[in-house]
Coordinates of C-alpha atoms (C1' of nucleotides) in Angstrom, one line a residue:
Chain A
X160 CA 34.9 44.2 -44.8
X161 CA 34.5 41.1 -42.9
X162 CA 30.6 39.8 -43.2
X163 CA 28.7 40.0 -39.9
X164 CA 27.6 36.5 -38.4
X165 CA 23.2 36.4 -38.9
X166 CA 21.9 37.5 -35.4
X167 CA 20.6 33.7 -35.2
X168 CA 24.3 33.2 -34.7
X169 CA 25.1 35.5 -32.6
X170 CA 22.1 34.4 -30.6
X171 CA 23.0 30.8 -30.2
X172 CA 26.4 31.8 -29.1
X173 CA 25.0 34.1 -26.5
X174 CA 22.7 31.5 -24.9
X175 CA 25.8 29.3 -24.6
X176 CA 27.4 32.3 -23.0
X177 CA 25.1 33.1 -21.0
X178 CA 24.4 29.9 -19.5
X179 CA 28.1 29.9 -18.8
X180 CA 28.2 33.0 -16.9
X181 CA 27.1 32.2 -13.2
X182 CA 29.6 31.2 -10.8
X183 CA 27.4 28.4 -9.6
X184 CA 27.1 26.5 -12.7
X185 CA 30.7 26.8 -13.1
X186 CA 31.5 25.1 -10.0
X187 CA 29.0 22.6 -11.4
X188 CA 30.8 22.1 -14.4
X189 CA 33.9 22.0 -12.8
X190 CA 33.1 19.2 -10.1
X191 CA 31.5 17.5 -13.5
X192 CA 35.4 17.8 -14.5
X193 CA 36.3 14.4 -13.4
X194 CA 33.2 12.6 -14.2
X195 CA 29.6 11.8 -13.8
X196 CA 27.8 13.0 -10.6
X197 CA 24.8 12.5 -9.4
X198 CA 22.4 15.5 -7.5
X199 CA 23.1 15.5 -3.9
X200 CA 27.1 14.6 -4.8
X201 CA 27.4 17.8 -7.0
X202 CA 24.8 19.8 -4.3
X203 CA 27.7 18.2 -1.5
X204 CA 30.4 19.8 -3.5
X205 CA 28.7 23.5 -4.5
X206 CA 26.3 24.2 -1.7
X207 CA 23.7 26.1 -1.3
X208 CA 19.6 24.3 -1.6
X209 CA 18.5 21.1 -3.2
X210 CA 15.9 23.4 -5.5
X211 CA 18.6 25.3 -6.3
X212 CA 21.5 23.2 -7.6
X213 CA 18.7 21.5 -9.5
X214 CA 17.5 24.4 -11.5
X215 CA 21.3 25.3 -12.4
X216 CA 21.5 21.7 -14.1
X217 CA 18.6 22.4 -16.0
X218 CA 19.9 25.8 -17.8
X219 CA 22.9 24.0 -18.0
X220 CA 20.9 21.0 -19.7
X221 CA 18.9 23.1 -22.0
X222 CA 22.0 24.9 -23.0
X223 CA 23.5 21.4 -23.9
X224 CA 26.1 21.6 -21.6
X225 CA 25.5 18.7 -19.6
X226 CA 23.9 15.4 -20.1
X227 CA 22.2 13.2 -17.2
X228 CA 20.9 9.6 -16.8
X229 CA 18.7 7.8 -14.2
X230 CA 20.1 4.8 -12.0
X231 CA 17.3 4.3 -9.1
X232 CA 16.3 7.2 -7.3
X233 CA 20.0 9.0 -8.4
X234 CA 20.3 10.9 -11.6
X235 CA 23.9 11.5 -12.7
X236 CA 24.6 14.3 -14.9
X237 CA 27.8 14.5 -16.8
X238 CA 29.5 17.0 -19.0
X239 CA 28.1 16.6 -22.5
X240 CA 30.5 19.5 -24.6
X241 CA 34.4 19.4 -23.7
X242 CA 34.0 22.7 -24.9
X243 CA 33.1 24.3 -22.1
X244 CA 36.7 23.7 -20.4
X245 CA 38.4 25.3 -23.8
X246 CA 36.5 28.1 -22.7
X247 CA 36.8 28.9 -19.4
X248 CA 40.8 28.5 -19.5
X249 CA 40.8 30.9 -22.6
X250 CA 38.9 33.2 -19.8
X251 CA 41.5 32.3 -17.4
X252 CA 44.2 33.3 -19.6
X253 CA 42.5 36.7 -20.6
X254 CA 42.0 37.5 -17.2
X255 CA 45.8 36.5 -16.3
X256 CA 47.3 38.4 -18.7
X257 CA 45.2 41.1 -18.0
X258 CA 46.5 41.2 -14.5
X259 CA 49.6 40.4 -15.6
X260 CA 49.6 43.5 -17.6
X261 CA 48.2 45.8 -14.5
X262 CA 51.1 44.8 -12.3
X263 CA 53.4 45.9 -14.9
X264 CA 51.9 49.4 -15.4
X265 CA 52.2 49.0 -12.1
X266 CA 55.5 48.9 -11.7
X267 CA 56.4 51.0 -14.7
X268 CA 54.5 53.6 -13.3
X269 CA 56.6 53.2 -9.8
X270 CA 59.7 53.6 -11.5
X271 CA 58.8 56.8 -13.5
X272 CA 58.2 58.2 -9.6
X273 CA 61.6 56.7 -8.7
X274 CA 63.4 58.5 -11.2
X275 CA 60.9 61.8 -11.3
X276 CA 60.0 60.7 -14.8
X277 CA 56.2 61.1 -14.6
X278 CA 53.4 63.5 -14.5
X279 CA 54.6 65.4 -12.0
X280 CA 51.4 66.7 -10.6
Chain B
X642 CA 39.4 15.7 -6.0
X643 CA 40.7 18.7 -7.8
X644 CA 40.4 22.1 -5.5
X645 CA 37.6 24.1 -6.1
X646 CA 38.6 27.7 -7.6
X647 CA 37.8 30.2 -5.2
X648 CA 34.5 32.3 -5.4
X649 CA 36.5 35.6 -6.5
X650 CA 37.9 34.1 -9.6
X651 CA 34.7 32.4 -10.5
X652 CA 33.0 35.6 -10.6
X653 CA 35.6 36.8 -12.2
X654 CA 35.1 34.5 -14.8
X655 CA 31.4 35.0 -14.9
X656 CA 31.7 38.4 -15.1
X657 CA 33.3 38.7 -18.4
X658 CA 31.5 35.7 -19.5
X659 CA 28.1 37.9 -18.7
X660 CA 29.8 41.0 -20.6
X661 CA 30.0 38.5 -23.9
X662 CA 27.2 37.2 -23.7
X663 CA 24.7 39.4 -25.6
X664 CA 24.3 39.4 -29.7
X665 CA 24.8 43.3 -29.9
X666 CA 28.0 43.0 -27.8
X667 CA 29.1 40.2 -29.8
X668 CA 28.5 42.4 -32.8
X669 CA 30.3 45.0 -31.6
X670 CA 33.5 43.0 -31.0
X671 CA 32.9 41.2 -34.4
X672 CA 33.0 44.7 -36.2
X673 CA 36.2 46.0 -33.9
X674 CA 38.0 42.8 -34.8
X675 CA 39.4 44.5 -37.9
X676 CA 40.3 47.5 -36.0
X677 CA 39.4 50.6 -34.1
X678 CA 36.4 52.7 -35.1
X679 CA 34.8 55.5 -33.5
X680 CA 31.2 55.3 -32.1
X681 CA 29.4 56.1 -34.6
X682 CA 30.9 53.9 -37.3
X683 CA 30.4 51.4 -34.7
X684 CA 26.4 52.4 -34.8
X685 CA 26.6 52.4 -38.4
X686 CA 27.4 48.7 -38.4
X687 CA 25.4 47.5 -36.1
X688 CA 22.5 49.3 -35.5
X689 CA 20.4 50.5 -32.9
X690 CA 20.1 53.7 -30.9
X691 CA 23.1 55.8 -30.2
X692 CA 22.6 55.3 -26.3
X693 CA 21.8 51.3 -26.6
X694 CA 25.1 50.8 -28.2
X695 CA 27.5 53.9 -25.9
X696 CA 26.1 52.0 -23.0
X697 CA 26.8 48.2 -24.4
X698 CA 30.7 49.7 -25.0
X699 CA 30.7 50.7 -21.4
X700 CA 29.5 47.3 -20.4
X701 CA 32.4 45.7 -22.9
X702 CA 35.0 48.4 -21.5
X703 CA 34.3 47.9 -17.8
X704 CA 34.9 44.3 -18.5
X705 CA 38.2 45.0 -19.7
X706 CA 37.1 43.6 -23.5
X707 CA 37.4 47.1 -25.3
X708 CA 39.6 50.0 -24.8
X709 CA 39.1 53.3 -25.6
X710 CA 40.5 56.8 -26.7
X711 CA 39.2 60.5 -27.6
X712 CA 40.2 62.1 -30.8
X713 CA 38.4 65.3 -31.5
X714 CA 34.8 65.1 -31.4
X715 CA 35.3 60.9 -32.1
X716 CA 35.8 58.6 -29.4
X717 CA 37.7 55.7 -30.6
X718 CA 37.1 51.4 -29.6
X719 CA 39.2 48.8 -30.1
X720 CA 39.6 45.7 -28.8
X721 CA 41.8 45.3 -25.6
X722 CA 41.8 41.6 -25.4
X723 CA 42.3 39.5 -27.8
X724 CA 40.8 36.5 -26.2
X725 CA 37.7 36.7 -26.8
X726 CA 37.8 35.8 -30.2
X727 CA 39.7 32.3 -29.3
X728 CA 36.6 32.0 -26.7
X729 CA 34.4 32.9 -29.6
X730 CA 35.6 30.6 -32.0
X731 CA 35.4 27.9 -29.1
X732 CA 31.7 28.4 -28.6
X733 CA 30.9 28.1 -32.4
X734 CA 33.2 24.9 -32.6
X735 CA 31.2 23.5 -29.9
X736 CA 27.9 24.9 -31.4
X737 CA 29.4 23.2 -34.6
X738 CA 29.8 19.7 -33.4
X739 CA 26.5 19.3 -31.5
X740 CA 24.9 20.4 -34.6
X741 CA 26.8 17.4 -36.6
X742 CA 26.1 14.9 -33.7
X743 CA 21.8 15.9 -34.1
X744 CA 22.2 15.5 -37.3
X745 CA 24.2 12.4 -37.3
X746 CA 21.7 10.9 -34.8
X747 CA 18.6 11.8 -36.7
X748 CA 20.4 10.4 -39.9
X749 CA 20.6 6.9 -38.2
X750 CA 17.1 7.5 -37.0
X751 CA 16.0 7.5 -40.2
X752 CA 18.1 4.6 -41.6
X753 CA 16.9 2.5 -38.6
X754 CA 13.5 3.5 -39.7
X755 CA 13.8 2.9 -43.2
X756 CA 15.3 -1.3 -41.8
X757 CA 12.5 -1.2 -39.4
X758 CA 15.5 -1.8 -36.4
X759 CA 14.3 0.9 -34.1
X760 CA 11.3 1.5 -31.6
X761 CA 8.4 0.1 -33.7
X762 CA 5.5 1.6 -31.9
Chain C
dC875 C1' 30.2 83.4 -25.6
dG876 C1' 26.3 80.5 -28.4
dG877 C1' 25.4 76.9 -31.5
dC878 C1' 26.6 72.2 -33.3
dT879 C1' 28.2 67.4 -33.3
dA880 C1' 29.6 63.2 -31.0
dT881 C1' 29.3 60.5 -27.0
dA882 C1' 27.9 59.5 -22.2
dT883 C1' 24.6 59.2 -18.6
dT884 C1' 20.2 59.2 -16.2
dC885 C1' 15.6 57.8 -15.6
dC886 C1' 12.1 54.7 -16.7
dT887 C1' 9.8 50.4 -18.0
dC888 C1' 9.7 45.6 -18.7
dG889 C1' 11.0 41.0 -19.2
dA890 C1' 14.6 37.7 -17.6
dT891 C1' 17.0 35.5 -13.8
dG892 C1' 18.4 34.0 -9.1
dA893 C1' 17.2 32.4 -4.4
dT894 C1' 13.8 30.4 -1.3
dT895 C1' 9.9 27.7 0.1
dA896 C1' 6.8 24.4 -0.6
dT897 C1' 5.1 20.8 -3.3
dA898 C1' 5.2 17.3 -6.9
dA899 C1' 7.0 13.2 -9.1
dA900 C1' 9.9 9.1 -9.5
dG901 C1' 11.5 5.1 -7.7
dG902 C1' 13.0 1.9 -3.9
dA903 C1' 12.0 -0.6 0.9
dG904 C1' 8.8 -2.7 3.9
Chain D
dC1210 C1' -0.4 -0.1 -0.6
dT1211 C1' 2.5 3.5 2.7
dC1212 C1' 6.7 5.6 3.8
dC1213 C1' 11.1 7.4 2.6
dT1214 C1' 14.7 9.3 -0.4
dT1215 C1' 16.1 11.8 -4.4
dT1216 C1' 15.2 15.0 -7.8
dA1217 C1' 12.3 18.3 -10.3
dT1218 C1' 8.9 21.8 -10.6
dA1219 C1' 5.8 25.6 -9.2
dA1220 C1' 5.0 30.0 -6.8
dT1221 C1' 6.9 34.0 -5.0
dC1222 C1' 9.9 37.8 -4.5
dA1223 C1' 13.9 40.6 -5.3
dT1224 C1' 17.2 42.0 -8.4
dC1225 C1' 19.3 42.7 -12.9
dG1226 C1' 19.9 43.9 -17.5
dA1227 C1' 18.3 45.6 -22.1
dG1228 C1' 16.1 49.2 -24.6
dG1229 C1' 14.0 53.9 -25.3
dA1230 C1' 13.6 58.9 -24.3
dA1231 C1' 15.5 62.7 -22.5
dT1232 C1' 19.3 65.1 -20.8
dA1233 C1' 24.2 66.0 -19.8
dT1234 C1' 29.0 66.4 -21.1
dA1235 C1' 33.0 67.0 -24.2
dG1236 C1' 35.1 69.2 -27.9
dC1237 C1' 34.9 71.9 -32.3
dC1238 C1' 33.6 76.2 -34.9
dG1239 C1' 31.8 80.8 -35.5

DNA sequence: CGGCTATATTCCTCGATGATTATAAAGGAG
DNA sequence: CTCCTTTATAATCATCGAGGAATATAGCCG
């Protein structure tokens, strides 16, 4: 049998999960995509309050996701783990083959009541 | 500027994200990796009440992560997407490399202090 | 049918989290 | 210094999710 990661593990990777798992911050990230940002370009881009935006860039801070600098009264934040894109398109993926695979059950299904196949309830 | 993806598939995203992201759920997929079990080998592994761990499979399931099937008494897991190992191992990698970038940094910390180069408070 | 086992579900509590509002802090302009 | 802009941080409230205890459901055996 396979040894079980230590639940500090498993911890850690959860936080990073976690912190991934808002649509909000993943706008963020993704308007990060291209490069550094500063507050009210990123709050232009995702909406919604000032107080707001700003406490999503801290969880995604403390979860070392991002990185930011000053320059004047701006601070730009920036994408500090490439990971994070890895990550989302192996969601992507998941979920399109998941739909992928619907629409042919789908289908398969359909046919099975074309030809009378079926459960015929 | 790259489009935005819509809200629906960002939730989407999140949503599965959110169903990985807790240690006991991680555990559970860890254990199913090697192939189906029934509930309570499942329990046996990783611990915890019979309830905590039905209703963390229900949260996995509902996210379309685990699938299910009765045999007998024994109600059978097994994982229903394979993805979320690849997003797994990409979280550790990440987790991986910030850990060797700290201690990278703290090493030249250290060599700057032992040269006297750095901040010399 | 009644008991027994395996699993699911419901109810509850409690701590975590998200959104909003108001306020604080940092830094530039005058 | 004061005023303004940008960002961060409380304070508050509502909601959510995890865990425990009790109960319900499903399927076997007698």
């Amino acid at each position: 049998m396979r040894a079980l990661p230590s639940d500090e593990v498993l911890e850690k990777i959860a936080d990073v999960l976690k912190a991934l798992a808002d649509p909000t911050r993943l706008r963020i990230l993704h308007v990060l995509q291209d490069g550094e940002l500063c507050v009210s370009d990123i709050l232009g881009h995702v909406g919604g309050s000032q107080a707001n935006v700003s406490k999503h860039l801290s969880v995604l801070k403390r979860a070392g996701l991002v990185g930011c600098h000053r320059e004047g009264l701006n601070v730009f934040y920036h994408i500090s783990d490439d990971g994070v894109f890895a990550i989302c398109r192996n969601v992507c993926d998941s979920l399109q083959i998941r739909l992928d695979r619907e629409r042919e059950t789908l289908a398969e299904a359909r046919s099975r009541m074309d030809t009378g196949t079926g459960s015929p309830d």
